Coordinates of C-alpha atoms (C1' of nucleotides) in Angstrom, one line a residue:
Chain A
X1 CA 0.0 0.0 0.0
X2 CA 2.9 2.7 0.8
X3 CA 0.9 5.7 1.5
X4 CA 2.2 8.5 0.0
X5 CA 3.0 12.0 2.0
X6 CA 3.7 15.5 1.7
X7 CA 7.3 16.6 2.2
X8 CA 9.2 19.2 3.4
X9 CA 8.2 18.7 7.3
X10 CA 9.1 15.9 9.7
X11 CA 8.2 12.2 8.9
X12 CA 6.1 12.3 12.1
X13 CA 4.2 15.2 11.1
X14 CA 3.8 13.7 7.6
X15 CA 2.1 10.9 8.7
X16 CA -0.1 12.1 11.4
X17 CA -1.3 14.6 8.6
X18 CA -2.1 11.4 6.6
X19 CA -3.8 9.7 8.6
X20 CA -5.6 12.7 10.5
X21 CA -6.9 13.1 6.7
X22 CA -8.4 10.0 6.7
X23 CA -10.1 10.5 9.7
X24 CA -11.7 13.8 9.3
X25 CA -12.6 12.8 5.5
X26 CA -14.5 9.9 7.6
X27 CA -11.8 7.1 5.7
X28 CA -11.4 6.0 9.6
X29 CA -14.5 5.5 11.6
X30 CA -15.3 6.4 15.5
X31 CA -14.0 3.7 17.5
X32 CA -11.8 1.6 14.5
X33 CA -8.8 0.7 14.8
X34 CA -5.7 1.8 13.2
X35 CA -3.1 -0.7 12.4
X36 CA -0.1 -1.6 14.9
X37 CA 2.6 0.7 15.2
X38 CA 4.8 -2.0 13.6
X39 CA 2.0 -2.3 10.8
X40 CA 2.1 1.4 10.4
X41 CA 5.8 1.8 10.1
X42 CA 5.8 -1.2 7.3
X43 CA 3.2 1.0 5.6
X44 CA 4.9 4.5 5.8
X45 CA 8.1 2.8 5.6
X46 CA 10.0 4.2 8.9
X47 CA 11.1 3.3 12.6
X48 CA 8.6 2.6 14.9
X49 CA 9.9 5.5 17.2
X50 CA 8.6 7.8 13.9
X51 CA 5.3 6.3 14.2
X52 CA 4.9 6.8 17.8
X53 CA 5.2 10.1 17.2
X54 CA 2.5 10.6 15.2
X55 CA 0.5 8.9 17.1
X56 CA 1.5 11.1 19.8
X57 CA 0.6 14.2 17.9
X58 CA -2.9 12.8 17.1
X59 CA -3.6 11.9 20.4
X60 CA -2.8 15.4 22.0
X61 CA -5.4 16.7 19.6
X62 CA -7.7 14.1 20.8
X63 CA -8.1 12.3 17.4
X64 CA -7.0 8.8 19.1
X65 CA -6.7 6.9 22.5
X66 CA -4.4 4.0 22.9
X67 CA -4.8 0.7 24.6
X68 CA -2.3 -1.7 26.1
X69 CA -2.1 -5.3 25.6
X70 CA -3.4 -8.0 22.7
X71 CA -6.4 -6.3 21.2
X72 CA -4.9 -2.9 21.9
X73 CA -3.9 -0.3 19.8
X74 CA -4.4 3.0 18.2
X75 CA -8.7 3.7 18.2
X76 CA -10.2 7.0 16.2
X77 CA -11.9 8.9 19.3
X78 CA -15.0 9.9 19.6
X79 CA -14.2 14.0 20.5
X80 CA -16.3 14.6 23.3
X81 CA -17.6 18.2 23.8
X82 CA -16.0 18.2 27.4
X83 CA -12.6 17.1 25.9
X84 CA -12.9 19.5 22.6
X85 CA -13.8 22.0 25.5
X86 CA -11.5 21.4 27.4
X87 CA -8.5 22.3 24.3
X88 CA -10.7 25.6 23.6
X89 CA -10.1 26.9 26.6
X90 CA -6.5 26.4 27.0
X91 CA -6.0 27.7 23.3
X92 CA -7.8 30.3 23.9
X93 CA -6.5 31.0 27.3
X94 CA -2.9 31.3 25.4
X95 CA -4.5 33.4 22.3
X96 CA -5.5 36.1 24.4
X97 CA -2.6 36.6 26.8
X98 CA 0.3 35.7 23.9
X99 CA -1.3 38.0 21.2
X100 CA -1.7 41.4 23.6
X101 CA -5.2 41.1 22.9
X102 CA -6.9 44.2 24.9
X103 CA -9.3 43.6 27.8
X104 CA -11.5 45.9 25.7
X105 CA -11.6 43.9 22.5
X106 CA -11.8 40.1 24.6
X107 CA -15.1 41.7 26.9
X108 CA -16.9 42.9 24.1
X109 CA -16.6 39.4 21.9
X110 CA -17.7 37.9 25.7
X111 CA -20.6 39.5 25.7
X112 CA -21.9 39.8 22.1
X113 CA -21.5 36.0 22.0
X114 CA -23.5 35.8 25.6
X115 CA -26.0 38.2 24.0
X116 CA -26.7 35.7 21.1
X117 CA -27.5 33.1 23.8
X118 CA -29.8 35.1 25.8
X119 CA -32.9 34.7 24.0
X120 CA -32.5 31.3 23.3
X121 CA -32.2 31.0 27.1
X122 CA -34.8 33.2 28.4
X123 CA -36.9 30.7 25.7
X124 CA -35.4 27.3 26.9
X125 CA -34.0 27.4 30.2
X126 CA -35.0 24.9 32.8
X127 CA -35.2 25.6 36.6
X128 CA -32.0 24.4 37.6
X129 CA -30.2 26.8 35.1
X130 CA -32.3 29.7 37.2
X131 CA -31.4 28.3 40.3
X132 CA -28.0 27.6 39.9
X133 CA -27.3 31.3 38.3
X134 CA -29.2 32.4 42.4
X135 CA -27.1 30.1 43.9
X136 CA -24.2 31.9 42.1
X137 CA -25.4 35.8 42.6
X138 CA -25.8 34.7 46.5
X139 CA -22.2 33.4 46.7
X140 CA -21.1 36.7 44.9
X141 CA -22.6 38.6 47.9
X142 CA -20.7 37.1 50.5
X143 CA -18.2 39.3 52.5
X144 CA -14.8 38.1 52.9
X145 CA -14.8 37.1 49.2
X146 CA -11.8 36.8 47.0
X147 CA -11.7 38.4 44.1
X148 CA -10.4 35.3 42.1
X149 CA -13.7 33.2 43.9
X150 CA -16.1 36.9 42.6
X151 CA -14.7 35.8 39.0
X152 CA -15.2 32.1 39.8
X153 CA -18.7 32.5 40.5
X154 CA -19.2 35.5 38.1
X155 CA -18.1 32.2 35.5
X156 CA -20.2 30.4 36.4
X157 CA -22.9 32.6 36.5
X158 CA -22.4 33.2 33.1
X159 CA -22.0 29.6 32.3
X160 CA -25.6 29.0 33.4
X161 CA -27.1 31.1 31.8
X162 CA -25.7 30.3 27.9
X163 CA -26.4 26.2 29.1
X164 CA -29.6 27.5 29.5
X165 CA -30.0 27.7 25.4
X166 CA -29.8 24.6 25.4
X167 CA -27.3 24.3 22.7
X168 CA -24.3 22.1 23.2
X169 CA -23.1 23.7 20.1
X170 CA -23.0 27.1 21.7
X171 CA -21.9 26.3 25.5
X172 CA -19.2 24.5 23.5
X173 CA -17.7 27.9 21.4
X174 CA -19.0 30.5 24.7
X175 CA -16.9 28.4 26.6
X176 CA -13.6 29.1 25.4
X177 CA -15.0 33.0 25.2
X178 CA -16.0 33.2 28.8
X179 CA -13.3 30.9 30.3
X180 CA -10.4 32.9 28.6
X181 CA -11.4 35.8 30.1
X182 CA -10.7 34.6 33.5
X183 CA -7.0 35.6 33.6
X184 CA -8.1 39.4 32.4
X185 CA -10.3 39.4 34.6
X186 CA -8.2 38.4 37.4
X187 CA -6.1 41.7 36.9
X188 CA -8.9 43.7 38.0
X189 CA -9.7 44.6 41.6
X190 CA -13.6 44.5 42.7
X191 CA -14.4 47.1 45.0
X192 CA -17.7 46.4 46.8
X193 CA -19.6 49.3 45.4
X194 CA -18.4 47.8 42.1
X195 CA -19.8 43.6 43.5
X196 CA -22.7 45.2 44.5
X197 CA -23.2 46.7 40.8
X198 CA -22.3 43.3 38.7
X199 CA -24.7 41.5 41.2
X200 CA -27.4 44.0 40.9
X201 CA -27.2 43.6 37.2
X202 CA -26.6 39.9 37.1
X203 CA -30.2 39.9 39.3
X204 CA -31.9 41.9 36.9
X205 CA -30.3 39.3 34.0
X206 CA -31.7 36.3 35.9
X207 CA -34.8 37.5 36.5
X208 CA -35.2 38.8 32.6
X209 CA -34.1 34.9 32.2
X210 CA -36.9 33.3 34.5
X211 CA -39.2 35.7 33.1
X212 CA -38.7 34.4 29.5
X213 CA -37.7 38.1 28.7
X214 CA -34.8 37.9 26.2
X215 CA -34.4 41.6 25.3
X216 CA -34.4 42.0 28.6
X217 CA -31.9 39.7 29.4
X218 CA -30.3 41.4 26.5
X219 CA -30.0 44.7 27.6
X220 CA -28.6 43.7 31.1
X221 CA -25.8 41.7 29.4
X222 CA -25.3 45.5 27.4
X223 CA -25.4 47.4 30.8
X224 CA -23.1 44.5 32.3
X225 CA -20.7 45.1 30.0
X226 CA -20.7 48.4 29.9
X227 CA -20.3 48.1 33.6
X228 CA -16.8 45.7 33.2
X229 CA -16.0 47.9 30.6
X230 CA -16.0 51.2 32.8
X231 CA -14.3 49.0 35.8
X232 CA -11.6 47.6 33.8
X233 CA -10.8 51.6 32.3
X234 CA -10.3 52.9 35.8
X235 CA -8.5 50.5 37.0
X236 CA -6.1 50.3 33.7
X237 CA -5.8 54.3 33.3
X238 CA -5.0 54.7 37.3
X239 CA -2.4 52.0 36.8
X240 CA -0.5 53.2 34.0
X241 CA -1.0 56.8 35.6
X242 CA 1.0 55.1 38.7
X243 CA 3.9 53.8 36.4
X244 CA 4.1 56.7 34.6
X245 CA 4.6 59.8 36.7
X246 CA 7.8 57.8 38.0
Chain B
X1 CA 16.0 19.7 40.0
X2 CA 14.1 16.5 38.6
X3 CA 9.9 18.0 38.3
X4 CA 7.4 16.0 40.1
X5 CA 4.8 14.2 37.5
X6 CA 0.8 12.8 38.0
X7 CA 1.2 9.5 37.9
X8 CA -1.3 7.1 36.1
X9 CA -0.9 8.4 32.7
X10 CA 2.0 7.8 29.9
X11 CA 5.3 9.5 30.7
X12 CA 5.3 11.8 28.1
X13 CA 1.7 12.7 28.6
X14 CA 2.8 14.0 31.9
X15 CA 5.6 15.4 30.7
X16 CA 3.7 17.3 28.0
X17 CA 1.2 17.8 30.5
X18 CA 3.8 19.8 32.8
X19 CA 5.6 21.7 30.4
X20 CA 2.1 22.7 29.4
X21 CA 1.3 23.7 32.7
X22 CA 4.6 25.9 32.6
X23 CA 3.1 27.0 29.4
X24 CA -0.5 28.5 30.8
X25 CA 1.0 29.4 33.8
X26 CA 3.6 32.3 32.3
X27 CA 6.4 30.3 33.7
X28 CA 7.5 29.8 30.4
X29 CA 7.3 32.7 27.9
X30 CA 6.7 33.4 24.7
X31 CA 10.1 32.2 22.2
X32 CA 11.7 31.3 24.9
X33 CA 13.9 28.0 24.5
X34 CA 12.9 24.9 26.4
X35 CA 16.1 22.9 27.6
X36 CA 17.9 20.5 25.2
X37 CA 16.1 16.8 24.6
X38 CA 18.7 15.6 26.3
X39 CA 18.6 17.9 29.3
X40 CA 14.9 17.4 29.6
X41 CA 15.5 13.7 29.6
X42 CA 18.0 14.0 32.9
X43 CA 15.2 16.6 34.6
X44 CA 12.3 14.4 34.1
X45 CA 14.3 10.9 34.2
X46 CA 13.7 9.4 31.2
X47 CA 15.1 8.8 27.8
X48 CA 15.0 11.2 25.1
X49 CA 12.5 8.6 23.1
X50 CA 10.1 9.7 25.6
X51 CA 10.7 13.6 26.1
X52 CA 10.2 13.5 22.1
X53 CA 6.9 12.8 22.1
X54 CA 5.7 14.8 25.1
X55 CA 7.1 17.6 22.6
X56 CA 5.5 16.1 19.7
X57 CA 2.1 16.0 21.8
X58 CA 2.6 19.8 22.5
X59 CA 3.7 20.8 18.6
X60 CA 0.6 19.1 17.6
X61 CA -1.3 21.9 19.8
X62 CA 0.9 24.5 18.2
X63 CA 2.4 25.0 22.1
X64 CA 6.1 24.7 20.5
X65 CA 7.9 25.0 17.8
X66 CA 11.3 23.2 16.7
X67 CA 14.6 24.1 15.1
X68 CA 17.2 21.5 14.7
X69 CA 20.7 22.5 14.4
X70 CA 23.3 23.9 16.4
X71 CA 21.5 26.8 18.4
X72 CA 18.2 24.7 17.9
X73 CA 15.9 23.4 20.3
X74 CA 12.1 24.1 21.2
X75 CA 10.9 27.2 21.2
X76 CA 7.3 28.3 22.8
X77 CA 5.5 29.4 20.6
X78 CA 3.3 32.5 20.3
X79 CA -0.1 30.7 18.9
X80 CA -1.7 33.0 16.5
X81 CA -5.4 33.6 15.7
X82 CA -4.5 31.3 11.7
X83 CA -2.9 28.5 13.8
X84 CA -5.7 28.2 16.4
X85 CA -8.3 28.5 14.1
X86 CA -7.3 26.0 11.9
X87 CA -7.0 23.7 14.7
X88 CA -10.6 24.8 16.0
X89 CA -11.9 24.2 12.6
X90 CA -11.0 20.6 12.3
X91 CA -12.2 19.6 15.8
X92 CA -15.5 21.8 15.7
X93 CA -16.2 19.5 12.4
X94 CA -15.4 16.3 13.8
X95 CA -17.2 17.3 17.2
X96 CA -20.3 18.0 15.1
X97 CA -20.1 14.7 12.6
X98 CA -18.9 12.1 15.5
X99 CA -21.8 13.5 18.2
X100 CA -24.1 13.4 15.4
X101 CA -25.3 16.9 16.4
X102 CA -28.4 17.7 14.7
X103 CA -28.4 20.2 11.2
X104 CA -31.2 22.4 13.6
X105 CA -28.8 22.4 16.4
X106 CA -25.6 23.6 14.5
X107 CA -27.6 26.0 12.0
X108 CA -29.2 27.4 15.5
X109 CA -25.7 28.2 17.0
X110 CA -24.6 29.2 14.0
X111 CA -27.4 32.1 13.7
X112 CA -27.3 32.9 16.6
X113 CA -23.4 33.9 16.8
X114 CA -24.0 35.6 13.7
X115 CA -26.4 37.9 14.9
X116 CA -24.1 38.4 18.1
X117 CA -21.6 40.2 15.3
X118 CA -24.1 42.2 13.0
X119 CA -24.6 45.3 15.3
X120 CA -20.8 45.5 15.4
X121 CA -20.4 45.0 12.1
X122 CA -22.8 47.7 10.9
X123 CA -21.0 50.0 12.8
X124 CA -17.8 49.3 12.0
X125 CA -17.1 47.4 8.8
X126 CA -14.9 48.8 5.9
X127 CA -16.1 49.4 2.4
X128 CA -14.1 46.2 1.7
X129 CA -15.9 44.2 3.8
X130 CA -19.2 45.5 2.2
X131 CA -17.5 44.3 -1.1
X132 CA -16.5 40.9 -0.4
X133 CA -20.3 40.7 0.3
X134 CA -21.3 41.9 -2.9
X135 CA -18.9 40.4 -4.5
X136 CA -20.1 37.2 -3.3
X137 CA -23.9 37.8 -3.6
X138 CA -22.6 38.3 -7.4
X139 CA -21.1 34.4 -7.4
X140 CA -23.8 32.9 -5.9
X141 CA -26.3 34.6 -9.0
X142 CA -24.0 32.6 -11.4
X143 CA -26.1 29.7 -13.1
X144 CA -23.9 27.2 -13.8
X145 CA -22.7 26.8 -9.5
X146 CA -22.1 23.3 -8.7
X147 CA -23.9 23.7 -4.7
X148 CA -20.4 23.0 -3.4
X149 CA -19.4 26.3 -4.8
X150 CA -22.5 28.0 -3.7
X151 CA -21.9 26.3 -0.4
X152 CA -18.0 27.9 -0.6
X153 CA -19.4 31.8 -1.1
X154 CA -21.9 31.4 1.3
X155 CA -19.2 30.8 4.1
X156 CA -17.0 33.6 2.9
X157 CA -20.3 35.8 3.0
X158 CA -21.0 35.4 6.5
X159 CA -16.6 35.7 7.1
X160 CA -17.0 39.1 5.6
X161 CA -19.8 40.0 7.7
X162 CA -18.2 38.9 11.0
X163 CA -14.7 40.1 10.1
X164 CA -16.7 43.1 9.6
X165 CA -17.2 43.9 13.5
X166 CA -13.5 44.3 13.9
X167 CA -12.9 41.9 16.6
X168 CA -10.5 39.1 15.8
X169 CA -11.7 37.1 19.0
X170 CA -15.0 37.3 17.5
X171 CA -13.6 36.3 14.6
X172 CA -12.0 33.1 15.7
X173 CA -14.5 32.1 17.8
X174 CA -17.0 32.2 14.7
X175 CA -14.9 30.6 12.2
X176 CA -15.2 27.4 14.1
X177 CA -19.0 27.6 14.0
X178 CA -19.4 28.9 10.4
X179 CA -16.6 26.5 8.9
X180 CA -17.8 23.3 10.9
X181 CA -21.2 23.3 9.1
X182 CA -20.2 23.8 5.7
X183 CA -19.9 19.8 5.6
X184 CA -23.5 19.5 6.9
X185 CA -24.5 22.4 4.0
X186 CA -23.1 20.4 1.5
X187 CA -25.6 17.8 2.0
X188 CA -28.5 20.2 1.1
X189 CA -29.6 20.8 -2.5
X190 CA -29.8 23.9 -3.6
X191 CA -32.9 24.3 -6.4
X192 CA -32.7 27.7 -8.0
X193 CA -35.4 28.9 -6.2
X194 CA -34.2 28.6 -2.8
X195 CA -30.5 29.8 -4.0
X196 CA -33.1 33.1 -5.1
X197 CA -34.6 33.2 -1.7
X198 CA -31.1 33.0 -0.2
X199 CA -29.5 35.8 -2.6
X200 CA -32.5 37.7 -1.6
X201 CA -31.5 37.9 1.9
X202 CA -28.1 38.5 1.1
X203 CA -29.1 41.1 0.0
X204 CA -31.0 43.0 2.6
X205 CA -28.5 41.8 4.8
X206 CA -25.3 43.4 3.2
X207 CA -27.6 46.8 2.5
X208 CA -28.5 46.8 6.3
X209 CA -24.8 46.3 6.9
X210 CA -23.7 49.0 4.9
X211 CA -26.1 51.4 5.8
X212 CA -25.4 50.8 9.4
X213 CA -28.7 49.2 10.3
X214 CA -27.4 46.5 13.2
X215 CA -31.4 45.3 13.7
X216 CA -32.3 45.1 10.3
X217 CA -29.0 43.3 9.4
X218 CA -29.8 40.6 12.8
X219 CA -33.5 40.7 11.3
X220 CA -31.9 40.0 7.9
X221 CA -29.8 37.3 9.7
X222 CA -32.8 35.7 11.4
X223 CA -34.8 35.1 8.4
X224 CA -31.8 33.7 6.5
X225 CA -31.7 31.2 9.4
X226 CA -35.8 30.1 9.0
X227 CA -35.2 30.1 5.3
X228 CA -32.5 27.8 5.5
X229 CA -34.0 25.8 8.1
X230 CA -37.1 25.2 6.3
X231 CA -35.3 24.1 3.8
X232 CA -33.1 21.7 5.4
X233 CA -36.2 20.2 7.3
X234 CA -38.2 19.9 3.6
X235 CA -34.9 17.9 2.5
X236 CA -34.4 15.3 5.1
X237 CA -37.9 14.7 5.8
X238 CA -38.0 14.1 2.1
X239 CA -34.6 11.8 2.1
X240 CA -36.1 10.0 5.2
X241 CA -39.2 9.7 3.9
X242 CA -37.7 7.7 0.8
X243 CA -35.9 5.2 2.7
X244 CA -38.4 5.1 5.6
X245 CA -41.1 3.4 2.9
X246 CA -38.9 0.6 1.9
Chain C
dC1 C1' 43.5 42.7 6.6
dA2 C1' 39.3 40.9 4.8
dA3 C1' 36.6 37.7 2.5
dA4 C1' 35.8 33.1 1.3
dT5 C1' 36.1 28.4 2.9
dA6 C1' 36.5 24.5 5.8
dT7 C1' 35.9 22.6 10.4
dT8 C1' 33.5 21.7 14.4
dA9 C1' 30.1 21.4 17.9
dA10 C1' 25.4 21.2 19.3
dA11 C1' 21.0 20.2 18.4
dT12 C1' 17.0 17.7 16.4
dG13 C1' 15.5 13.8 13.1
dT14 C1' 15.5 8.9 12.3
dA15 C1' 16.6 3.9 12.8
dA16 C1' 17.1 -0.5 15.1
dG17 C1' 16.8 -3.6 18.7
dA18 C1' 15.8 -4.9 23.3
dC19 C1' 13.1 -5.3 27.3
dA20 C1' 9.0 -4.1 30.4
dT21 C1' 4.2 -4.3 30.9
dA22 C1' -0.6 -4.9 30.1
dT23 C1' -4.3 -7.6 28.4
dG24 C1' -7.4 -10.7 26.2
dA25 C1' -7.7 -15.4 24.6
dA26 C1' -6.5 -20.0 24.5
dA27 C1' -4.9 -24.0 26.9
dT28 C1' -4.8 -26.5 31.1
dC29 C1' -6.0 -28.2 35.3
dT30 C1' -9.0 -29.0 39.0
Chain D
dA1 C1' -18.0 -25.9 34.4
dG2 C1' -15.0 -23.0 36.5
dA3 C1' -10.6 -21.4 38.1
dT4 C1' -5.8 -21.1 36.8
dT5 C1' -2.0 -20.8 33.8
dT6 C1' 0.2 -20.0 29.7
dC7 C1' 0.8 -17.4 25.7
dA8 C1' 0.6 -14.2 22.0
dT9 C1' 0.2 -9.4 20.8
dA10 C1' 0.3 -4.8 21.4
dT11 C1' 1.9 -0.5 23.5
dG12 C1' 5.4 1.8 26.8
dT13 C1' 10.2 2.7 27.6
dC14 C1' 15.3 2.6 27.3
dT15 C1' 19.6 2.4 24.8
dT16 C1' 22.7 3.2 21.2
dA17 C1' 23.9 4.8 16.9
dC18 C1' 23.9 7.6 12.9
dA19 C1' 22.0 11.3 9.8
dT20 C1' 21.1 16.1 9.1
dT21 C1' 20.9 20.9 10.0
dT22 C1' 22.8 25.0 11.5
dA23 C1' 25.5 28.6 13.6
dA24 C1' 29.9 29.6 15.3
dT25 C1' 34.7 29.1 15.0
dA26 C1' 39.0 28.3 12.7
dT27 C1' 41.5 28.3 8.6
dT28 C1' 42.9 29.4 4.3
dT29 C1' 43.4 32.6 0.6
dG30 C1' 43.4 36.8 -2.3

DNA sequence: CAAATATTAAATGTAAGACATATGAAATCT
DNA sequence: AGATTTCATATGTCTTACATTTAATATTTG
C-alpha cells in the first residue's frame, strides 16, 4: 500500500497529517482501529519510534486513544464536547494573553457572544439553570470574598445562563469565550460598590431569564458590560498613571 | 531539579502535560527556549525517546515550535489567531459529525453567533468588507454553481460579515461555528429557487450592513436562518421519507 | 586585513533492537 | 464448568547509533 505524504516537514508530522486526513474525511470510523505501530511503520516505511510520534501528535489533539495489551492499539476517538472543551479553553487562554489582545476587545466578543445566547435562554432554560445562576449571585454577595472566587462564580454565572440555550453547540464555542477571560479578569480589583453593581445587574439578568424576557436579558448583558467595561478603564488608566509619573 | 509528574498516565503525557502547565501558567514565555532533549530527559528521568513525544504531543497543539541545528531546540511558541483557528476548525467538524449533532442544532448556534456580530459589524465594517459581500452575492447569482461552490461563497459571505465587526476574537471564535457546518451544508440541494430566496436575503443583509442598520441586518440574519431551516427540514424529511417506505 | 572556505560542535530527526508491561484469549488443570 | 496458567500481541520505555541541520569558529586565501 505505501501511502504517500507530503514533504518538506518531519516524517512524524507527515504521517499524522495522513492519517488525520483519513479520519476527518471519515476514511477512519469512531472507535476503528488503526493498524499496529509496527504495521504502520511497514506501511509508511520508517522506525517505529517515527510512528509513535504521530501517534503522539494525534492523540494530543484528541483524534486517538491508545490501549495496552493484545487487542490494543491505536482507536479513532470519539471527540467529546468536554474534551474538545477542554483544548478551547487552553487555546484560547494562550490566544489572548500571547497575542496582547486588549481587555476591551476580549469583553466585548464575551458579551456579544453571551448576548446571542440570551434569547435562546430566556426561551429554553429549565429551573436548575435559574437556580444555579441564584445560587451563584448569592455566593457573589458574601463578604470576605476573594476576588479570584467573585470571578469564579461571576463564570459560572455566566455559564448557566448560555447552558440554558440549550445548545451544546453554543456552550461549546461560549466556553472558550467566557473561560479565557478569567486571567483578564483576574487583573482587576472588585471594590464592593463595584460587586454590588455586577450583582445588581446579574439579578436583573436572571430574573429577565426566568421571566422568558430575552431583550431584557439582552439589555442587562449590554449594561453589564458596559459596567466591566467602565471597571476595567479605571483600574487600567489609574495603573498606568502610577507607572508613569515615575 | 528532577519536576514531580501525575502519575497514572504515559510518561510523556505527563511530561507534555507539565511543560504545558509551565506554558499556561507564564512560567515559560513566549520564544523562549525549552532545555535540550537531552537535558529534559536528565530533569524528568527518562530517555530522550520519551521527552520527544511529550514535545511532539505539544507541537501538535501549536504549544512549541522546533529548530534543529546547532542553536536549535524548542521554542514556545506564540499561537496566532490562523494556527488556532485552523486547529478549532477541524475539531469543531469532527465534534459536530462524530456526536451526530443535529443540522437544527448547529444551523441554530450558528445564527445565533452571527447575529451576536451584525450590530458591530454595521458600525464598524470597511467598504471592503461590504465588497467581499457583494462580491459574493454576485457568485452565488451565477447559473452554472455546482452547490459546493455555492456552499463555498456562502461561508465567505458570513466571514465578511463577521470580520466586519473588527474583533478578531469574534472572529476566531466564529470561524469554528461557520466553517464546521459547511460539511453538513453540502448535504443540502440547492434548487434555483431557494438559492433566489437566499440571494434575496443576502441582499438586505449586506444593505442593512452597509447602511449601518445593526437590527435590520440581525432581522436579515434571522430570516436567513428560517429560510434555510425550512429548507433543510423539507430535504431530510423528504430523504427519510424515501428510505423510511422501503 | 578581509573575505571566502572548511571545520566543528550542538541540536534535532530517524533507525534498530531490546526489554517491560498490560491484556485478552486460549490452553490447562482442577 | 469454573478457576488457573500460559501465551501471543500490542503498547510503553530505554539504549545506542547515525544522519542532518545550523551557527559559530577556525582556517585558508586573495
Amino acid at each position: 500500500m505505501k501511502s504517500k505524504l507530503v514533504p518538506s516537514a518531519d516524517l512524524s508530522a507527515q504521517i499524522a497529517a495522513n492519517i488525520r486526513d483519513a479520519i476527518v474525511s471519515g476514511a477512519l470510523i469512531v472507535d476503528e482501529r488503526l493498524p499496529s505501530e509496527a504495521e504502520l511503520s511497514l506501511k509508511f516505511n520508517v522506525s517505529r519510534a517515527t510512528v509513535r510520534e504521530a501517534l503522539k501528535r494525534l492523540a494530543a489533539q484528541s483524534l486517538i486513544r491508545t490501549q495496552r495489551g493484545a487487542t490494543g492499539g491505536a482507536f479513532v476517538n470519539r471527540i467529546s464536547f468536554e474534551a474538545a472543551q477542554a483544548q478551547q479553553i487552553t487555546t484560547s487562554t494562550l490566544l489572548l494573553s500571547m497575542n496582547d489582545v486588549s481587555f476591551e476587545t476580549a469583553c466585548e466578543a464575551r458579551y456579544a457572544l453571551e448576548r446571542a445566547c440570551a434569547p435562546l435562554s430566556s426561551e429554553r432554560r429549565k429551573q436548575y439553570h435559574i437556580n444555579a445562576m441564584r445560587d451563584e449571585i448569592k455566593v457573589q454577595g458574601e463578604a470576605n470574598l476573594t476576588d479570584e472566587e467573585f470571578c469564579a462564580s461571576d463564570v459560572a454565572f455566566h455559564r448557566a445562563l448560555v447552558d440554558g440555550a440549550g445548545n451544546p453547540v453554543l456552550s461549546y464555542q461560549l466556553a472558550g469565550a467566557v473561560e479565557a477571560m478569567q486571567p483578564l479578569m483576574n487583573m482587576i480589583t472588585f471594590t464592593a460598590r463595584s460587586r454590588d453593581a455586577i450583582i445588581a445587574l446579574h439579578i436583573s439578568i436572571a430574573d429577565a431569564i426566568e421571566a422568558g424576557d430575552g431583550a431584557a436579558a439582552s439589555a442587562g448583558l449590554t449594561a453589564l458590560e458596559a459596567e466591566t467595561q467602565a471597571l476595567a478603564h479605571r483600574i487600567f488608566a489609574q495603573r498606568s498613571g502610577n507607572t508613569a509619573q515615575v
